[in-house]
Amino acid sequence: MTAQTDLIPAPRSVADPEGGAVRIGPGTTLWAAPGTGTTERWLRSTLGPALGLPLPPGPQDGPDRLRLQLDGTLAPEAYRLTAAIGRGVEIRGGSAAGVFLGAQTLRQLLGPDSFRRAPVRPGAGLEIPSRIIEDAPRFRWRGLMLDVARHFMPKDGVLRYLDLMAAHKLNVLHLHLTDDQGWRIEIKRHPRLTEVGSWRARSKFGHRASPLWEEKPHGGHYTQDDIREIVAYAAERHISVVPEIDVPGHSQAAVAAYPELGNTDVVDTAALTVWDNWGISPNVLAPTDNTLRFYEGVFEELLELFPADAAQFSAFVHIGGDECPKGQWRESPTAQSRIKELGLADEDELQSWFIGHFDRWLAARGRRLIGWDEILEGGLAPGAAVSSWRGYEGGIAAARAGHDVVMCPEQQVYLDHRQDAGSDEPVPIGYVRTLEDVYRFEPVPPELTGERARHVLGTQANLWSEVMEDQGRVDYQAFPRLAALAEVAWSALPAPAERDFGDFERRMEAHYRRLDALGVAYRPPAGPRPWQRRPGVLGRPIDGPPPNK
């Protein structure tokens, strides 16, 4: 039996009005009201097989039943889970998403075996404590950014991470699909984006200063049907997938595929290949009408693959907009002519013009642009939103200007940063961000209050994959810290200094068993296992505490 205090993320309210326990077994039936089909299907396809429970349809009332129902008195993602002796288990949600989120809590109450794919104790009865759990999220946007451009994650890995997100009540997958090192999505009108742009000849092993190379091709991409499958799988779990197509920087893979997209009057773009190193490539898109039309075609196909009605935040399209070196534009007669033609002051304003074009283009099609905080420079359309990554300042400026914000500061929630200062930490990047550090992260800075604070849609953890060459490395960097981020995003926690990290650690003892059942290669509390280390692979550690601004 799992104690209510073992739940992650922590619920708002737990009551035990009568004591005792409710039994779940082979005779348990499932009654699902109209509108709760996603949870009904998930219970029968995932939870049932894990425990060997058929969960056949049954009556609405009875002592041995599981009941799903919508409740208009609850907020959309809120739920009430009642386990009562003689009445079975009932999950009420303010929407289909609320019911599904309540089912994730039920899964935790049923113990770690419920996180497996087949029963390890077939026929065994299960008991959950008699409880009334009332719960609702603090933030609407509870996300994870997966970088599949630097190191490709096959489709099954993305589906697996959607399941891991659902288990932690996360609801936005920000999918970073393009970068200098690879283009990962099929665009039918521009086939060379994947024929050429999805493969590089070799990869740097470790930080870009490392002398080590993996001398074999790396790549892969998602077909359009793969993307449709990912989006549909996410929608069944009430997760929005926000695609990112990076412009105008981080675009060398696209230029390698279509050299005319680059600054051909400065660089022999026909000689460029998909970049095999890390960092920021100087090879950026040319600010030409041809480039704009090309990417409009890309986004037209993208909008069809990511329909706006798939889930809560599915109208968003991320366009990157960060880290665009201006050197080639300064030297390019074409770029300088465009600056003069548009009456712009400099290359920074040229980038703002480029972003603004797609801001308006997307808005005209009922979509919302979101980009890294550099897109603030030069102004944004009213509906655009900002991912604040360089600290809090971009998010504060955006909220004060009336824009919605997702807080994901590099110094706090970039999970590619190292988890410990020890010499065994694999490929140590950035600041030390321990489990406790992430648990004490606060998405809303004190500078934002009232209406401005309400512009903070929520938060997400970012997983950049330069030094994550396979699933095990991604798991190691993500967990257990993603569980802490999930609680920060979901639970009504006190101020950071007042948070009971000791209680969270205690609850994690139960949660590690769930992660074990799911096959997650997390970092153990005592440090990396021998096979998780990368001895001799150069990283880029930064000493001292990160700036909190």
XYZ file of C-alpha atoms in Angstrom:
549
model
C 0.000 0.000 0.000
C 1.324 3.448 -0.950
C 1.011 6.275 1.544
C -0.645 9.388 0.191
C 2.495 11.354 0.986
C 4.429 9.265 -1.572
C 2.650 10.985 -4.459
C 4.682 13.064 -6.945
C 3.779 15.761 -7.758
C 2.244 16.489 -4.371
C -1.549 16.934 -4.448
C -3.311 19.952 -2.973
C -5.546 18.133 -0.519
C -5.762 14.608 0.870
C -8.401 13.476 3.350
C -8.974 10.082 4.980
C -12.546 10.254 6.281
C -13.063 6.595 7.160
C -9.799 4.662 7.209
C -9.330 1.252 5.691
C -8.624 0.366 2.086
C -10.366 -0.261 -1.213
C -9.589 -3.467 -3.060
C -8.853 -3.496 -6.794
C -8.833 -6.909 -8.435
C -9.909 -9.067 -11.367
C -13.563 -8.395 -10.564
C -13.216 -4.623 -10.739
C -15.323 -3.122 -13.527
C -14.944 0.204 -15.320
C -17.757 2.690 -15.958
C -16.829 5.688 -18.080
C -19.144 8.639 -18.689
C -19.247 10.350 -22.081
C -16.211 12.578 -22.577
C -13.804 10.387 -20.573
C -12.750 8.106 -23.418
C -9.043 8.967 -23.368
C -8.775 7.804 -19.759
C -10.949 4.747 -20.361
C -8.679 3.680 -23.225
C -5.514 4.409 -21.220
C -6.735 2.386 -18.231
C -7.490 -0.637 -20.397
C -4.366 -0.374 -22.584
C -1.760 0.568 -19.979
C -2.849 0.125 -16.377
C -4.885 -3.031 -16.982
C -2.093 -5.016 -18.671
C 0.427 -3.905 -16.024
C -1.658 -5.444 -13.272
C -3.438 -8.194 -15.173
C -6.809 -6.483 -14.780
C -9.333 -6.798 -17.628
C -11.430 -3.840 -16.333
C -14.586 -4.905 -18.203
C -17.523 -2.506 -18.534
C -19.794 -2.554 -15.527
C -22.580 -0.684 -13.754
C -22.276 2.947 -12.762
C -22.611 2.113 -9.077
C -21.385 -0.740 -6.962
C -18.764 -1.732 -4.408
C -16.243 -3.090 -6.907
C -16.027 -0.556 -9.689
C -13.895 2.229 -11.101
C -15.942 5.211 -12.258
C -14.923 8.094 -14.529
C -17.003 11.249 -14.785
C -16.806 14.898 -15.811
C -17.668 17.540 -13.215
C -18.365 21.084 -14.349
C -17.755 22.449 -10.865
C -14.022 21.670 -11.198
C -11.397 23.665 -13.108
C -10.431 22.106 -16.475
C -7.362 20.154 -15.289
C -8.572 19.655 -11.721
C -9.716 16.274 -10.446
C -11.214 14.645 -7.375
C -10.283 11.034 -6.666
C -12.422 9.234 -4.117
C -11.603 5.741 -2.873
C -14.376 4.669 -0.497
C -15.120 1.317 1.071
C -18.250 -0.166 -0.472
C -18.246 2.353 -3.339
C -14.980 1.601 -5.134
C -12.977 4.360 -6.812
C -14.340 7.431 -8.557
C -12.358 9.979 -10.570
C -14.094 13.238 -11.429
C -12.406 15.811 -13.627
C -13.224 19.309 -14.766
C -12.445 18.107 -18.292
C -11.239 14.967 -20.026
C -7.714 16.107 -19.127
C -8.650 16.359 -15.454
C -9.964 12.792 -15.433
C -6.767 11.572 -17.119
C -4.586 13.383 -14.585
C -6.575 11.789 -11.782
C -5.873 8.393 -13.321
C -2.136 9.116 -13.073
C -2.579 9.579 -9.334
C -4.512 6.308 -9.136
C -1.595 4.565 -10.828
C 0.813 5.812 -8.164
C -1.561 4.692 -5.399
C -1.547 1.184 -6.880
C 2.208 0.830 -6.378
C 5.278 0.425 -8.619
C 3.968 -2.750 -10.289
C 1.378 -0.579 -12.057
C 4.237 1.036 -14.015
C 5.231 -2.230 -15.701
C 4.020 -3.545 -19.053
C 2.855 -6.949 -17.823
C 1.909 -8.338 -14.418
C 4.715 -9.675 -12.257
C 2.235 -10.947 -9.640
C -0.703 -12.149 -11.737
C -3.944 -12.615 -9.863
C -2.736 -10.697 -6.838
C -5.276 -8.358 -5.312
C -4.357 -4.733 -4.794
C -5.437 -2.305 -2.140
C -5.339 1.446 -2.105
C -5.961 3.506 1.018
C -9.384 5.019 1.491
C -8.817 8.599 0.361
C -10.359 11.750 -1.049
C -7.733 13.563 -3.109
C -8.572 16.979 -4.517
C -6.000 18.408 -6.841
C -5.361 21.001 -9.537
C -2.229 22.380 -11.216
C -0.568 25.664 -10.351
C 0.510 26.325 -13.949
C -1.179 25.574 -17.261
C 2.132 25.051 -19.158
C 4.141 22.206 -17.631
C 6.700 21.254 -20.191
C 9.776 19.468 -21.421
C 11.920 20.588 -24.366
C 13.564 17.674 -26.189
C 16.388 18.509 -28.584
C 16.206 15.797 -31.252
C 18.310 17.817 -33.714
C 21.782 17.444 -32.173
C 21.277 13.762 -31.414
C 18.277 12.159 -33.078
C 15.771 10.376 -30.840
C 13.883 7.686 -32.780
C 10.105 7.851 -32.787
C 9.673 5.136 -30.155
C 11.882 7.154 -27.802
C 9.662 10.215 -28.242
C 6.551 8.129 -27.537
C 8.258 6.763 -24.436
C 8.980 10.297 -23.215
C 5.342 11.236 -23.763
C 4.425 8.391 -21.406
C 7.006 9.582 -18.878
C 5.614 13.098 -19.118
C 2.057 11.884 -18.585
C 3.149 9.944 -15.503
C 4.455 13.238 -14.057
C 1.436 15.348 -15.100
C 3.484 17.315 -17.648
C 1.464 18.531 -20.615
C 3.699 20.284 -23.202
C 6.376 18.607 -25.322
C 8.478 21.289 -27.027
C 10.141 19.383 -29.881
C 13.331 21.037 -31.176
C 13.307 19.642 -34.715
C 16.001 21.609 -36.598
C 19.453 22.993 -35.957
C 22.899 23.322 -37.519
C 23.550 19.637 -36.810
C 20.418 18.129 -38.311
C 16.936 18.572 -39.806
C 14.521 16.015 -38.386
C 11.100 16.457 -40.057
C 10.021 15.445 -43.558
C 8.905 18.361 -45.734
C 7.538 16.928 -48.974
C 8.033 20.026 -51.131
C 11.672 20.282 -49.991
C 12.900 16.651 -49.866
C 16.608 17.508 -49.563
C 15.973 18.828 -46.047
C 15.942 15.218 -44.908
C 17.821 13.573 -47.788
C 20.831 15.810 -47.055
C 20.032 17.774 -43.922
C 19.220 14.887 -41.580
C 22.679 13.267 -41.700
C 26.148 14.403 -40.667
C 29.374 12.563 -41.371
C 30.578 12.429 -37.779
C 29.926 13.927 -34.345
C 32.025 15.640 -31.712
C 32.153 13.474 -28.574
C 31.911 15.742 -25.559
C 32.083 19.532 -25.482
C 33.162 21.316 -28.665
C 36.658 21.764 -27.142
C 36.980 17.984 -26.825
C 39.572 16.322 -29.119
C 37.336 13.241 -29.432
C 35.173 12.402 -32.441
C 32.692 9.648 -33.135
C 33.740 8.775 -36.669
C 30.466 7.441 -37.989
C 27.444 9.060 -39.651
C 24.659 10.194 -37.364
C 21.128 11.126 -38.275
C 17.546 10.211 -38.893
C 14.252 11.988 -39.284
C 10.528 11.655 -38.661
C 8.283 11.025 -41.625
C 5.082 13.021 -41.759
C 3.173 9.937 -40.602
C 5.612 9.578 -37.706
C 4.765 13.152 -36.696
C 1.036 12.492 -37.001
C 1.469 9.453 -34.763
C 3.455 11.429 -32.169
C 0.862 14.223 -32.116
C -2.060 11.776 -31.841
C -0.307 9.764 -29.112
C 0.345 12.986 -27.195
C -3.255 14.191 -27.608
C -4.547 10.926 -26.128
C -2.478 11.861 -23.054
C -3.625 15.503 -23.126
C -0.128 16.673 -24.065
C 0.438 19.465 -26.583
C 3.357 19.055 -28.982
C 4.911 22.421 -29.872
C 7.235 22.084 -32.890
C 10.343 24.256 -33.250
C 11.779 25.181 -36.643
C 14.781 27.414 -35.948
C 15.183 30.650 -37.958
C 17.207 32.634 -38.971
C 20.183 31.212 -37.038
C 20.944 27.570 -36.182
C 20.184 26.773 -39.826
C 23.333 25.244 -41.357
C 21.630 21.882 -41.973
C 18.974 23.631 -44.086
C 21.616 25.645 -45.964
C 23.632 22.469 -46.609
C 20.519 20.968 -48.212
C 19.524 24.107 -50.141
C 22.587 26.387 -50.549
C 20.484 29.227 -51.983
C 19.033 29.775 -48.488
C 22.404 31.011 -47.236
C 24.379 34.168 -47.815
C 25.774 33.150 -51.189
C 27.375 36.551 -51.818
C 29.652 36.040 -48.788
C 30.140 32.277 -48.436
C 30.395 29.355 -50.849
C 27.263 27.792 -49.382
C 27.389 24.935 -51.903
C 30.466 23.666 -50.061
C 28.725 23.545 -46.671
C 27.757 20.271 -45.016
C 25.582 19.509 -42.026
C 27.665 20.726 -39.098
C 29.528 18.077 -37.122
C 30.518 20.292 -34.175
C 28.616 21.959 -31.345
C 28.147 25.643 -30.592
C 26.751 28.359 -32.863
C 27.401 28.194 -36.588
C 28.062 31.500 -38.413
C 26.122 30.185 -41.419
C 22.668 31.751 -41.103
C 19.741 32.258 -43.471
C 19.842 35.032 -46.030
C 17.142 37.711 -45.512
C 15.717 37.284 -49.006
C 12.223 36.842 -50.396
C 13.274 33.397 -51.616
C 14.116 32.369 -48.039
C 10.795 33.703 -46.745
C 8.822 31.798 -49.406
C 10.813 28.616 -48.724
C 10.049 28.688 -45.003
C 6.426 29.643 -45.585
C 6.218 26.356 -47.476
C 7.839 24.556 -44.549
C 5.379 26.087 -42.083
C 2.394 25.322 -44.336
C 3.196 21.612 -44.102
C 3.987 21.944 -40.407
C 0.573 23.440 -39.585
C -1.140 20.483 -41.227
C 0.924 18.043 -39.164
C 0.374 19.884 -35.886
C -3.351 20.785 -35.908
C -4.358 23.625 -33.611
C -7.128 21.633 -31.957
C -4.991 18.662 -30.865
C -4.501 19.829 -27.244
C -4.428 22.904 -25.026
C -1.317 24.636 -26.429
C -1.325 23.106 -29.906
C -1.841 26.485 -31.619
C 1.752 27.432 -30.732
C 4.628 27.186 -33.213
C 8.174 27.833 -31.973
C 10.471 29.625 -34.416
C 13.682 29.723 -32.356
C 15.032 33.195 -33.072
C 18.032 32.860 -30.768
C 21.784 33.075 -31.228
C 21.882 34.441 -34.777
C 25.409 35.682 -35.587
C 25.291 38.824 -37.739
C 28.765 38.610 -39.312
C 27.634 37.348 -42.713
C 24.823 39.922 -42.880
C 27.326 42.716 -42.188
C 29.426 41.555 -45.148
C 26.550 40.708 -47.473
C 25.567 43.326 -50.090
C 22.180 41.590 -50.323
C 21.540 41.887 -46.585
C 22.758 45.486 -46.505
C 20.481 46.337 -49.426
C 17.544 44.803 -47.563
C 18.366 46.882 -44.451
C 18.366 50.046 -46.552
C 15.219 49.071 -48.457
C 13.281 48.470 -45.225
C 14.637 51.573 -43.492
C 16.181 49.538 -40.684
C 18.925 50.732 -38.386
C 21.154 47.663 -38.373
C 21.420 43.893 -38.530
C 19.638 43.460 -35.181
C 16.583 45.160 -36.638
C 16.916 42.951 -39.710
C 16.542 39.899 -37.491
C 13.485 41.489 -35.854
C 12.016 42.040 -39.313
C 12.636 38.386 -40.183
C 10.924 37.158 -36.995
C 8.119 39.692 -37.402
C 7.325 38.357 -40.860
C 6.578 34.892 -39.474
C 4.856 36.361 -36.440
C 2.326 37.985 -38.761
C 2.215 34.996 -41.124
C 1.348 32.583 -38.315
C -1.134 34.965 -36.673
C -2.998 35.305 -39.990
C -3.523 31.527 -39.888
C -4.819 31.438 -36.333
C -1.541 30.331 -34.790
C 0.613 31.791 -32.028
C 4.326 32.328 -32.433
C 6.597 31.525 -29.529
C 10.365 32.012 -29.572
C 13.427 32.356 -27.394
C 13.687 35.679 -25.574
C 15.877 37.294 -28.268
C 12.689 37.749 -30.326
C 11.667 40.569 -27.956
C 14.239 42.825 -29.596
C 12.278 44.937 -32.065
C 8.803 44.203 -30.739
C 6.260 41.413 -31.166
C 2.671 41.002 -32.278
C 0.201 40.981 -29.354
C -0.398 37.210 -29.411
C 3.247 36.138 -29.516
C 4.834 34.443 -26.510
C 8.375 34.139 -25.204
C 10.488 31.252 -23.882
C 12.745 32.996 -21.367
C 16.044 31.080 -21.484
C 18.814 33.610 -20.756
C 17.556 34.076 -17.209
C 14.438 35.755 -15.880
C 14.980 39.159 -17.487
C 13.538 38.329 -20.894
C 10.442 36.856 -19.290
C 10.002 39.858 -17.040
C 10.281 42.237 -20.003
C 7.838 40.144 -22.029
C 5.244 39.968 -19.243
C 5.504 43.721 -18.654
C 4.871 44.231 -22.378
C 1.755 42.046 -22.197
C 3.180 38.842 -23.678
C 2.736 35.353 -22.282
C 5.907 33.716 -20.984
C 7.281 30.237 -20.392
C 10.036 30.439 -17.788
C 12.947 28.106 -18.613
C 16.117 29.954 -17.523
C 19.326 28.222 -18.524
C 20.878 28.716 -15.114
C 18.042 26.902 -13.350
C 16.287 24.284 -15.499
C 18.616 23.292 -18.340
C 18.876 19.625 -17.456
C 21.918 19.097 -19.677
C 23.784 20.966 -16.911
C 25.660 18.718 -14.491
C 23.986 17.324 -11.375
C 27.025 17.270 -9.110
C 30.552 18.654 -8.906
C 32.083 15.200 -8.528
C 34.716 13.918 -10.935
C 32.501 10.953 -11.894
C 29.779 13.157 -13.386
C 29.587 12.289 -17.111
C 30.539 15.086 -19.560
C 30.013 17.898 -17.035
C 28.303 20.891 -18.654
C 27.409 24.220 -17.046
C 26.470 24.915 -13.467
C 25.785 22.305 -10.821
C 22.016 21.910 -10.683
C 21.158 19.325 -8.049
C 17.777 17.751 -7.438
C 17.289 20.224 -4.593
C 18.244 23.174 -6.797
C 15.541 22.262 -9.303
C 13.039 21.669 -6.507
C 13.664 25.199 -5.240
C 13.290 26.802 -8.667
C 10.545 29.446 -8.759
C 9.032 30.235 -12.175
C 7.478 33.576 -11.151
C 10.122 36.145 -10.138
C 9.223 38.706 -7.444
C 9.332 41.493 -10.039
C 6.083 40.152 -11.498
C 2.885 40.544 -9.513
C -0.836 40.718 -10.230
C -1.811 40.747 -13.895
C 1.826 40.631 -15.019
C 2.435 37.445 -13.035
C -0.545 35.875 -14.795
C 1.360 36.175 -18.068
C 3.645 33.387 -16.832
C 1.957 30.428 -18.507
C 4.266 28.083 -16.663
C 7.640 26.489 -16.971
C 9.565 23.758 -18.734
C 12.840 21.904 -18.396
C 15.137 21.953 -21.441
C 17.221 18.967 -22.539
C 19.842 19.958 -25.112
C 21.383 16.816 -26.538
C 24.915 17.725 -27.676
C 26.423 15.420 -25.052
C 23.486 12.975 -24.882
C 24.221 10.404 -27.534
C 21.579 7.831 -26.591
C 18.462 7.174 -24.530
C 20.400 6.238 -21.416
C 22.205 9.587 -21.397
C 18.934 11.470 -21.879
C 17.377 9.548 -18.990
C 20.388 10.259 -16.778
C 20.213 14.009 -17.352
C 16.416 14.170 -17.101
C 15.783 12.077 -14.013
C 15.258 12.455 -11.159
C 15.324 16.237 -11.747
C 12.346 16.195 -14.114
C 10.258 14.834 -11.229
C 11.245 17.896 -9.184
C 10.381 20.234 -12.057
C 7.012 18.479 -12.413
C 6.209 19.227 -8.779
C 7.314 22.854 -9.172
C 5.012 23.191 -12.186
C 2.035 21.363 -10.669
C 1.949 21.755 -6.899
C 1.055 24.763 -4.758
C 4.484 24.992 -3.130
C 5.605 27.659 -0.667
C 8.447 30.072 -1.396
C 11.666 28.298 -2.455
C 13.462 28.613 0.887
C 10.422 27.231 2.716
C 9.970 24.123 0.572
C 10.346 20.834 2.436
C 13.002 19.164 0.326
C 13.443 16.462 2.968
C 9.836 15.397 2.436
C 10.337 15.426 -1.338
C 13.421 13.204 -0.947
C 11.398 10.816 1.188
C 8.665 10.628 -1.446
C 11.320 10.078 -4.107
C 12.298 6.843 -2.379
C 8.958 5.421 -3.547
C 9.212 7.196 -6.886
C 12.581 5.618 -7.726
C 10.804 2.241 -7.632
C 8.297 3.551 -10.157
C 11.122 4.782 -12.387
C 12.820 1.389 -12.054
C 9.629 -0.315 -13.210
C 9.502 2.049 -16.194
C 13.123 1.262 -17.088
C 14.355 4.826 -16.600
C 18.168 5.081 -16.355
C 18.082 7.904 -13.790
C 21.014 9.223 -11.782
C 21.000 7.421 -8.416
C 21.158 9.646 -5.311
C 24.615 8.270 -4.470
C 26.054 9.180 -7.886
C 26.426 7.645 -11.332
C 26.675 3.941 -11.824
C 29.922 2.790 -13.467
C 28.324 2.461 -16.920
C 26.821 5.959 -16.672
C 30.225 7.620 -16.436
C 32.180 8.986 -19.394
C 35.782 9.082 -18.138
C 38.087 11.315 -20.149
C 35.318 13.028 -22.163
C 35.739 16.783 -21.911
C 32.840 18.887 -20.694
C 32.446 22.568 -19.888
C 31.809 22.918 -16.153
C 31.133 26.376 -14.713
C 32.039 26.857 -11.068
C 30.039 28.744 -8.484
C 26.314 29.410 -8.115
C 24.440 30.486 -11.246
C 23.175 34.058 -11.535
C 19.589 34.331 -10.369
C 18.363 37.022 -12.727
